[in-house]
PDB file of C-alpha atoms in Angstrom:
ATOM      1  CA  MET B  28     183.292 113.660-123.394  1.00 50.00           C
ATOM      2  CA  PHE B  29     181.242 111.397-125.841  1.00 41.00           C
ATOM      3  CA  LEU B  30     177.342 111.167-126.156  1.00 55.00           C
ATOM      4  CA  TYR B  31     175.680 107.966-126.282  1.00 51.00           C
ATOM      5  CA  LYS B  32     171.956 107.255-126.785  1.00 55.00           C
ATOM      6  CA  ILE B  33     170.456 103.636-125.908  1.00 53.00           C
ATOM      7  CA  HIS B  34     168.354 102.494-128.766  1.00 45.00           C
ATOM      8  CA  GLN B  35     165.442 100.408-128.502  1.00 43.00           C
ATOM      9  CA  LYS B  36     167.443  97.337-129.355  1.00 35.00           C
ATOM     10  CA  LEU B  37     168.773  95.749-126.208  1.00 31.00           C
ATOM     11  CA  SER B  38     172.721  96.075-125.755  1.00 28.00           C
ATOM     12  CA  ILE B  39     173.210  98.532-128.482  1.00 30.00           C
ATOM     13  CA  PHE B  40     174.970 101.883-127.502  1.00 31.00           C
ATOM     14  CA  LEU B  41     176.175 104.274-130.371  1.00 28.00           C
ATOM     15  CA  ALA B  42     178.431 107.435-130.304  1.00 29.00           C
ATOM     16  CA  GLY B  43     175.974 110.217-131.543  1.00 29.00           C
ATOM     17  CA  PHE B  44     172.010 110.510-131.665  1.00 27.00           C
ATOM     18  CA  SER B  45     169.291 109.818-133.987  1.00 28.00           C
ATOM     19  CA  ILE B  46     166.925 112.604-132.969  1.00 29.00           C
ATOM     20  CA  ALA B  47     164.325 113.343-135.495  1.00 32.00           C
ATOM     21  CA  PHE B  48     163.723 117.002-136.654  1.00 30.00           C
ATOM     22  CA  PRO B  49     162.440 118.122-139.886  1.00 32.00           C
ATOM     23  CA  SER B  50     164.795 118.640-142.795  1.00 30.00           C
ATOM     24  CA  ALA B  51     164.076 122.279-142.978  1.00 31.00           C
ATOM     25  CA  VAL B  52     165.117 122.664-139.419  1.00 32.00           C
ATOM     26  CA  MET B  53     168.392 120.617-139.801  1.00 32.00           C
ATOM     27  CA  ALA B  54     169.098 123.038-142.580  1.00 34.00           C
ATOM     28  CA  GLN B  55     168.752 125.977-140.625  1.00 37.00           C
ATOM     29  CA  THR B  56     171.535 127.074-137.631  1.00 39.00           C
ATOM     30  CA  GLY B  57     171.800 130.632-138.321  1.00 41.00           C
ATOM     31  CA  LEU B  58     171.579 132.123-134.755  1.00 42.00           C
ATOM     32  CA  SER B  59     174.592 132.739-132.801  1.00 48.00           C
ATOM     33  CA  ALA B  60     175.150 130.610-129.301  1.00 48.00           C
ATOM     34  CA  SER B  61     175.725 133.674-127.732  1.00 51.00           C
ATOM     35  CA  SER B  62     172.039 134.767-128.266  1.00 68.00           C
ATOM     36  CA  LEU B  63     171.236 131.588-127.137  1.00 79.00           C
ATOM     37  CA  SER B  64     172.868 131.823-123.651  1.00 78.00           C
ATOM     38  CA  SER B  65     171.249 135.217-123.101  1.00 76.00           C
ATOM     39  CA  ARG B  66     167.431 133.294-123.455  1.00 72.00           C
ATOM     40  CA  LEU B  67     168.420 130.600-121.011  1.00 81.00           C
ATOM     41  CA  PRO B  68     166.877 130.536-117.431  1.00 78.00           C
ATOM     42  CA  ILE B  69     168.883 131.116-114.726  1.00 77.00           C
ATOM     43  CA  SER B  70     167.177 128.281-112.699  1.00 77.00           C
ATOM     44  CA  TRP B  71     164.811 125.525-113.818  1.00 80.00           C
ATOM     45  CA  ASP B  72     163.815 124.435-110.342  1.00 68.00           C
ATOM     46  CA  PHE B  73     159.949 124.938-109.395  1.00 56.00           C
ATOM     47  CA  ALA B  74     158.077 124.136-106.085  1.00 51.00           C
ATOM     48  CA  PRO B  75     156.001 120.929-106.382  1.00 48.00           C
ATOM     49  CA  PRO B  76     152.304 121.032-105.124  1.00 46.00           C
ATOM     50  CA  ASP B  77     151.921 119.971-101.502  1.00 47.00           C
ATOM     51  CA  ASN B  78     150.163 116.566-102.686  1.00 44.00           C
ATOM     52  CA  ILE B  79     153.435 115.729-104.776  1.00 44.00           C
ATOM     53  CA  ASP B  80     156.232 113.750-103.145  1.00 47.00           C
ATOM     54  CA  GLN B  81     159.518 115.546-102.385  1.00 46.00           C
ATOM     55  CA  PRO B  82     162.329 115.439-105.039  1.00 45.00           C
ATOM     56  CA  ASP B  83     163.670 112.101-106.233  1.00 52.00           C
ATOM     57  CA  TYR B  84     167.214 111.200-106.010  1.00 67.00           C
ATOM     58  CA  ARG B  85     168.712 112.539-109.318  1.00 65.00           C
ATOM     59  CA  GLU B  86     171.990 111.553-108.024  1.00 70.00           C
ATOM     60  CA  ALA B  87     173.099 108.181-106.805  1.00 66.00           C
ATOM     61  CA  GLY B  88     171.885 108.523-103.577  1.00 47.00           C
ATOM     62  CA  ALA B  89     170.322 105.194-103.466  1.00 41.00           C
ATOM     63  CA  THR B  90     172.465 102.058-103.468  1.00 40.00           C
ATOM     64  CA  ARG B  91     172.378  98.543-102.621  1.00 39.00           C
ATOM     65  CA  GLY B  92     174.969  95.944-102.378  1.00 39.00           C
ATOM     66  CA  PRO B  93     177.264  94.642 -99.725  1.00 37.00           C
ATOM     67  CA  ARG B  94     176.666  96.675 -96.648  1.00 34.00           C
ATOM     68  CA  GLU B  95     180.316  97.558 -96.218  1.00 37.00           C
ATOM     69  CA  ASN B  96     180.896  98.497 -99.961  1.00 43.00           C
ATOM     70  CA  PRO B  97     177.699  99.640-101.811  1.00 47.00           C
ATOM     71  CA  GLY B  98     178.007 100.915-105.273  1.00 51.00           C
ATOM     72  CA  THR B  99     181.180  99.345-105.911  1.00 63.00           C
ATOM     73  CA  CYS B 100     181.203  99.741-109.671  1.00 84.00           C
ATOM     74  CA  LEU B 101     181.670 103.208-109.666  1.00 84.00           C
ATOM     75  CA  LYS B 102     185.033 103.972-110.191  1.00 84.00           C
ATOM     76  CA  THR B 103     185.733 107.688-109.330  1.00 82.00           C
ATOM     77  CA  ASN B 104     184.008 110.374-106.957  1.00 81.00           C
ATOM     78  CA  GLN B 105     181.907 111.396-109.986  1.00 82.00           C
ATOM     79  CA  ASN B 106     178.006 110.909-109.627  1.00 87.00           C
ATOM     80  CA  PHE B 107     175.900 108.741-111.562  1.00 91.00           C
ATOM     81  CA  THR B 108     173.355 111.510-112.257  1.00 93.00           C
ATOM     82  CA  ALA B 109     169.963 112.206-114.194  1.00 95.00           C
ATOM     83  CA  LEU B 110     170.278 115.300-116.365  1.00 96.00           C
ATOM     84  CA  VAL B 111     167.048 117.148-114.494  1.00 94.00           C
ATOM     85  CA  PRO B 112     166.668 120.305-112.415  1.00 92.00           C
ATOM     86  CA  LYS B 113     167.694 119.912-108.590  1.00 89.00           C
ATOM     87  CA  SER B 114     164.041 119.225-107.839  1.00 88.00           C
ATOM     88  CA  GLY B 115     164.275 116.000-109.673  1.00 91.00           C
ATOM     89  CA  LYS B 116     161.168 117.020-111.821  1.00 92.00           C
ATOM     90  CA  GLY B 117     161.148 118.439-115.338  1.00 94.00           C
ATOM     91  CA  LEU B 118     158.428 118.845-117.881  1.00 94.00           C
ATOM     92  CA  THR B 119     157.762 117.801-121.343  1.00 94.00           C
ATOM     93  CA  ALA B 120     155.013 118.049-124.037  1.00 93.00           C
ATOM     94  CA  GLN B 121     155.986 114.813-125.568  1.00 94.00           C
ATOM     95  CA  ALA B 122     154.128 111.685-125.370  1.00 95.00           C
ATOM     96  CA  TYR B 123     157.421 109.775-125.733  1.00 96.00           C
ATOM     97  CA  PRO B 124     160.262 111.639-124.500  1.00 97.00           C
ATOM     98  CA  THR B 125     163.933 111.266-124.464  1.00 97.00           C
ATOM     99  CA  PHE B 126     165.718 110.788-120.973  1.00 97.00           C
ATOM    100  CA  PHE B 127     169.465 111.830-120.288  1.00 96.00           C
ATOM    101  CA  TRP B 128     171.731 110.811-117.652  1.00 95.00           C
ATOM    102  CA  HIS B 129     175.656 111.213-116.987  1.00 93.00           C
ATOM    103  CA  LEU B 130     177.470 107.833-116.213  1.00 92.00           C
ATOM    104  CA  PRO B 131     180.946 108.217-114.739  1.00 89.00           C
ATOM    105  CA  PRO B 132     183.917 105.726-115.062  1.00 89.00           C
ATOM    106  CA  ASN B 133     182.610 102.349-114.114  1.00 88.00           C
ATOM    107  CA  SER B 134     182.529  98.406-113.963  1.00 89.00           C
ATOM    108  CA  GLY B 135     178.760  97.791-114.169  1.00 90.00           C
ATOM    109  CA  LYS B 136     177.102  95.100-116.145  1.00 90.00           C
ATOM    110  CA  LYS B 137     174.311  96.429-117.356  1.00 91.00           C
ATOM    111  CA  LEU B 138     171.660  99.116-117.132  1.00 93.00           C
ATOM    112  CA  ARG B 139     167.901  98.779-116.140  1.00 94.00           C
ATOM    113  CA  PHE B 140     165.385 101.535-117.034  1.00 96.00           C
ATOM    114  CA  THR B 141     162.081 101.681-115.461  1.00 96.00           C
ATOM    115  CA  LEU B 142     159.009 104.183-115.791  1.00 97.00           C
ATOM    116  CA  ARG B 143     156.269 104.200-113.318  1.00 96.00           C
ATOM    117  CA  ASN B 144     152.960 106.010-112.776  1.00 95.00           C
ATOM    118  CA  GLU B 145     152.142 108.402-109.937  1.00 92.00           C
ATOM    119  CA  GLU B 146     150.923 105.523-107.889  1.00 93.00           C
ATOM    120  CA  GLY B 147     154.278 103.713-108.275  1.00 93.00           C
ATOM    121  CA  MET B 148     153.087 101.100-110.857  1.00 95.00           C
ATOM    122  CA  GLU B 149     155.511  99.872-113.302  1.00 96.00           C
ATOM    123  CA  LEU B 150     154.668 100.835-116.809  1.00 96.00           C
ATOM    124  CA  TYR B 151     157.739 100.061-118.671  1.00 96.00           C
ATOM    125  CA  SER B 152     161.237  98.280-117.881  1.00 95.00           C
ATOM    126  CA  SER B 153     164.247  97.256-120.005  1.00 94.00           C
ATOM    127  CA  GLU B 154     167.704  96.351-119.236  1.00 92.00           C
ATOM    128  CA  TYR B 155     170.889  97.163-121.539  1.00 89.00           C
ATOM    129  CA  SER B 156     174.288  95.310-121.266  1.00 89.00           C
ATOM    130  CA  LEU B 157     177.412  97.301-120.621  1.00 86.00           C
ATOM    131  CA  LEU B 158     179.515  94.462-121.462  1.00 76.00           C
ATOM    132  CA  ASN B 159     182.539  95.468-123.780  1.00 70.00           C
ATOM    133  CA  LYS B 160     181.471  98.961-123.673  1.00 69.00           C
ATOM    134  CA  LYS B 161     183.721 101.855-122.768  1.00 69.00           C
ATOM    135  CA  SER B 162     183.950 102.708-119.195  1.00 70.00           C
ATOM    136  CA  ASP B 163     184.794 106.422-119.454  1.00 73.00           C
ATOM    137  CA  SER B 164     182.501 109.253-118.495  1.00 70.00           C
ATOM    138  CA  ARG B 165     180.058 109.966-120.811  1.00 87.00           C
ATOM    139  CA  ILE B 166     176.310 111.255-121.226  1.00 91.00           C
ATOM    140  CA  MET B 167     173.794 108.828-122.471  1.00 93.00           C
ATOM    141  CA  SER B 168     170.271 108.912-123.319  1.00 94.00           C
ATOM    142  CA  PHE B 169     167.176 106.588-123.903  1.00 94.00           C
ATOM    143  CA  THR B 170     164.163 107.255-125.635  1.00 96.00           C
ATOM    144  CA  LEU B 171     160.840 105.836-124.331  1.00 95.00           C
ATOM    145  CA  PRO B 172     159.919 103.417-127.661  1.00 95.00           C
ATOM    146  CA  ILE B 173     156.513 104.149-129.409  1.00 93.00           C
ATOM    147  CA  ASN B 174     156.287 100.564-130.616  1.00 89.00           C
ATOM    148  CA  SER B 175     156.854  98.953-127.226  1.00 84.00           C
ATOM    149  CA  GLY B 176     153.008  98.769-126.518  1.00 88.00           C
ATOM    150  CA  ILE B 177     153.193 101.348-123.718  1.00 92.00           C
ATOM    151  CA  SER B 178     150.711 104.273-123.832  1.00 94.00           C
ATOM    152  CA  PRO B 179     151.784 107.775-124.724  1.00 95.00           C
ATOM    153  CA  LEU B 180     152.075 109.814-121.313  1.00 96.00           C
ATOM    154  CA  GLU B 181     149.115 111.441-120.259  1.00 96.00           C
ATOM    155  CA  ILE B 182     148.877 115.339-120.232  1.00 93.00           C
ATOM    156  CA  GLY B 183     148.721 116.431-116.446  1.00 93.00           C
ATOM    157  CA  GLN B 184     150.162 113.269-115.357  1.00 94.00           C
ATOM    158  CA  GLU B 185     153.661 112.981-113.346  1.00 94.00           C
ATOM    159  CA  TYR B 186     155.765 109.764-113.990  1.00 96.00           C
ATOM    160  CA  HIS B 187     158.885 108.679-112.289  1.00 96.00           C
ATOM    161  CA  TRP B 188     161.526 107.034-113.922  1.00 96.00           C
ATOM    162  CA  GLU B 189     164.755 105.288-112.385  1.00 95.00           C
ATOM    163  CA  LEU B 190     167.984 103.931-113.763  1.00 94.00           C
ATOM    164  CA  ALA B 191     169.981 101.296-112.046  1.00 92.00           C
ATOM    165  CA  LEU B 192     173.380 100.517-112.985  1.00 92.00           C
ATOM    166  CA  ILE B 193     173.800  97.120-111.833  1.00 91.00           C
ATOM    167  CA  CYS B 194     177.232  96.225-110.714  1.00 88.00           C
ATOM    168  CA  ASN B 195     177.150  92.223-110.612  1.00 83.00           C
ATOM    169  CA  ASP B 196     176.317  89.694-113.229  1.00 78.00           C
ATOM    170  CA  TYR B 197     174.924  87.186-110.473  1.00 77.00           C
ATOM    171  CA  ASN B 198     172.980  89.411-108.098  1.00 72.00           C
ATOM    172  CA  ASP B 199     170.469  92.198-109.545  1.00 70.00           C
ATOM    173  CA  PHE B 200     170.384  93.586-105.798  1.00 71.00           C
ATOM    174  CA  ASP B 201     173.650  95.032-106.084  1.00 78.00           C
ATOM    175  CA  PHE B 202     173.160  98.308-107.751  1.00 82.00           C
ATOM    176  CA  THR B 203     173.630 102.212-108.126  1.00 85.00           C
ATOM    177  CA  LEU B 204     170.076 103.937-108.467  1.00 89.00           C
ATOM    178  CA  ILE B 205     169.074 107.479-109.561  1.00 92.00           C
ATOM    179  CA  GLN B 206     165.529 108.678-109.897  1.00 93.00           C
ATOM    180  CA  ALA B 207     163.447 111.602-111.520  1.00 95.00           C
ATOM    181  CA  THR B 208     160.298 112.794-112.375  1.00 94.00           C
ATOM    182  CA  VAL B 209     158.647 113.839-115.782  1.00 96.00           C
ATOM    183  CA  ALA B 210     155.350 115.500-115.986  1.00 94.00           C
ATOM    184  CA  ARG B 211     153.630 116.006-119.201  1.00 94.00           C
ATOM    185  CA  VAL B 212     151.979 118.997-120.090  1.00 91.00           C
ATOM    186  CA  SER B 213     150.111 120.653-123.137  1.00 89.00           C
ATOM    187  CA  ALA B 214     151.977 122.409-125.868  1.00 81.00           C
ATOM    188  CA  GLU B 215     150.305 125.313-127.522  1.00 75.00           C
ATOM    189  CA  SER B 216     149.440 124.596-131.114  1.00 62.00           C
ATOM    190  CA  VAL B 217     151.415 127.924-131.775  1.00 59.00           C
ATOM    191  CA  LEU B 218     154.607 126.440-129.981  1.00 75.00           C
ATOM    192  CA  SER B 219     154.415 123.367-131.969  1.00 71.00           C
ATOM    193  CA  SER B 220     154.083 125.159-135.427  1.00 74.00           C
ATOM    194  CA  GLN B 221     156.912 127.345-134.462  1.00 77.00           C
ATOM    195  CA  ALA B 222     159.215 124.882-133.377  1.00 78.00           C
ATOM    196  CA  GLU B 223     158.635 122.798-136.493  1.00 80.00           C
ATOM    197  CA  ASN B 224     159.162 125.731-138.701  1.00 79.00           C
ATOM    198  CA  THR B 225     162.614 127.202-137.416  1.00 85.00           C
ATOM    199  CA  THR B 226     166.129 126.593-136.492  1.00 88.00           C
ATOM    200  CA  LEU B 227     167.543 124.491-133.562  1.00 91.00           C
ATOM    201  CA  GLU B 228     168.836 127.604-131.921  1.00 89.00           C
ATOM    202  CA  ASN B 229     165.184 129.020-132.031  1.00 88.00           C
ATOM    203  CA  GLN B 230     163.819 125.695-130.742  1.00 90.00           C
ATOM    204  CA  VAL B 231     165.759 126.039-127.632  1.00 91.00           C
ATOM    205  CA  LYS B 232     164.690 129.299-126.842  1.00 89.00           C
ATOM    206  CA  LEU B 233     160.910 128.409-127.538  1.00 89.00           C
ATOM    207  CA  TYR B 234     161.593 125.355-125.329  1.00 91.00           C
ATOM    208  CA  ALA B 235     163.137 126.975-122.453  1.00 90.00           C
ATOM    209  CA  ASN B 236     160.596 130.063-122.513  1.00 88.00           C
ATOM    210  CA  ALA B 237     157.852 127.300-122.314  1.00 88.00           C
ATOM    211  CA  ARG B 238     160.026 125.433-119.426  1.00 90.00           C
ATOM    212  CA  LEU B 239     160.114 122.410-121.245  1.00 93.00           C
ATOM    213  CA  TRP B 240     163.251 120.744-119.495  1.00 95.00           C
ATOM    214  CA  TYR B 241     163.199 117.721-121.568  1.00 96.00           C
ATOM    215  CA  GLU B 242     162.826 119.338-125.096  1.00 95.00           C
ATOM    216  CA  THR B 243     165.316 122.054-124.127  1.00 94.00           C
ATOM    217  CA  LEU B 244     168.002 119.607-123.297  1.00 96.00           C
ATOM    218  CA  GLU B 245     167.659 117.243-126.230  1.00 96.00           C
ATOM    219  CA  THR B 246     167.815 119.966-128.710  1.00 95.00           C
ATOM    220  CA  MET B 247     170.895 121.593-126.892  1.00 94.00           C
ATOM    221  CA  VAL B 248     172.640 117.739-126.919  1.00 95.00           C
ATOM    222  CA  GLU B 249     171.560 117.596-130.754  1.00 95.00           C
ATOM    223  CA  LEU B 250     173.021 121.078-131.472  1.00 93.00           C
ATOM    224  CA  ARG B 251     176.265 119.826-129.818  1.00 92.00           C
ATOM    225  CA  ARG B 252     176.554 116.943-131.868  1.00 93.00           C
ATOM    226  CA  LEU B 253     176.004 119.014-134.786  1.00 94.00           C
ATOM    227  CA  LYS B 254     178.686 121.623-133.904  1.00 92.00           C
ATOM    228  CA  PRO B 255     181.185 120.082-131.384  1.00 91.00           C
ATOM    229  CA  ASN B 256     183.535 122.748-131.772  1.00 92.00           C
ATOM    230  CA  ASP B 257     181.507 125.597-131.417  1.00 90.00           C
ATOM    231  CA  ARG B 258     182.899 127.741-128.405  1.00 89.00           C
ATOM    232  CA  GLU B 259     179.854 130.017-128.180  1.00 87.00           C
ATOM    233  CA  LEU B 260     177.539 126.798-127.873  1.00 90.00           C
ATOM    234  CA  GLU B 261     179.670 125.294-125.333  1.00 91.00           C
ATOM    235  CA  GLU B 262     179.020 128.252-123.353  1.00 90.00           C
ATOM    236  CA  ALA B 263     175.369 127.826-123.773  1.00 91.00           C
ATOM    237  CA  TRP B 264     175.558 124.161-122.896  1.00 93.00           C
ATOM    238  CA  THR B 265     177.590 124.953-119.621  1.00 92.00           C
ATOM    239  CA  LEU B 266     175.055 127.526-118.963  1.00 90.00           C
ATOM    240  CA  LEU B 267     172.148 125.062-119.255  1.00 93.00           C
ATOM    241  CA  LEU B 268     173.929 122.633-116.829  1.00 93.00           C
ATOM    242  CA  SER B 269     174.960 125.367-114.352  1.00 91.00           C
ATOM    243  CA  SER B 270     171.130 126.532-114.251  1.00 91.00           C
ATOM    244  CA  VAL B 271     170.370 123.201-112.387  1.00 91.00           C
ATOM    245  CA  GLY B 272     173.487 122.877-110.746  1.00 90.00           C
ATOM    246  CA  LEU B 273     175.203 120.358-113.048  1.00 91.00           C
ATOM    247  CA  GLU B 274     178.304 122.580-113.756  1.00 88.00           C
ATOM    248  CA  ASN B 275     180.529 119.562-113.046  1.00 86.00           C
ATOM    249  CA  ILE B 276     179.275 117.736-116.051  1.00 85.00           C
ATOM    250  CA  LYS B 277     180.570 118.520-119.139  1.00 71.00           C
TER     251      LYS B 277
END
């Protein structure tokens, strides 16, 4: 499977990632992935507080379009899926996190990413063309742009992000939708310092221990990009996805 990242410029998809890590970290990948597997949580789900809405639709459960055939641009039985825990919610310490999803084979025309606050107010939205792009199954990502005018995510706040796969050039209401939630939490200064001065494998352990889903996933993706043929790392990747019920995604 190819890994794609949506960059800030519209209509650009690239195989590979440009995730920024300190050069000292990039030079160190000494620990074995088998030890990495032993440190990953069995489950990432958590019970939301009573005043928080129930889980969002991390899989394409919300579709609009012709009533007799909604979501027509998905070509297989695979689901369009946000890579988040089963609850639909994940934690981050980042002000501008990276969001990941699995896009199965499709004939969609474009993707629309939207970020909303807890009250449902739209904070950011962008569309990205899928024309002339490969329609095979792949994992894709988008990093909330720092220079877009959007304020950094606030600590202690939840935000809802959604991604619409738009099937029709002439009708934006013919789409398949996935939704998820990101909550920003405060990272201990010790954790931040440790993550900046260690290997990517150790970063995964630190983030997983702190239950920072978005950082754990992002770092695992970067490790897979750097070491695509590492079988032990592949096992750790499979374990991570299985821990949130996404074992069918490779």
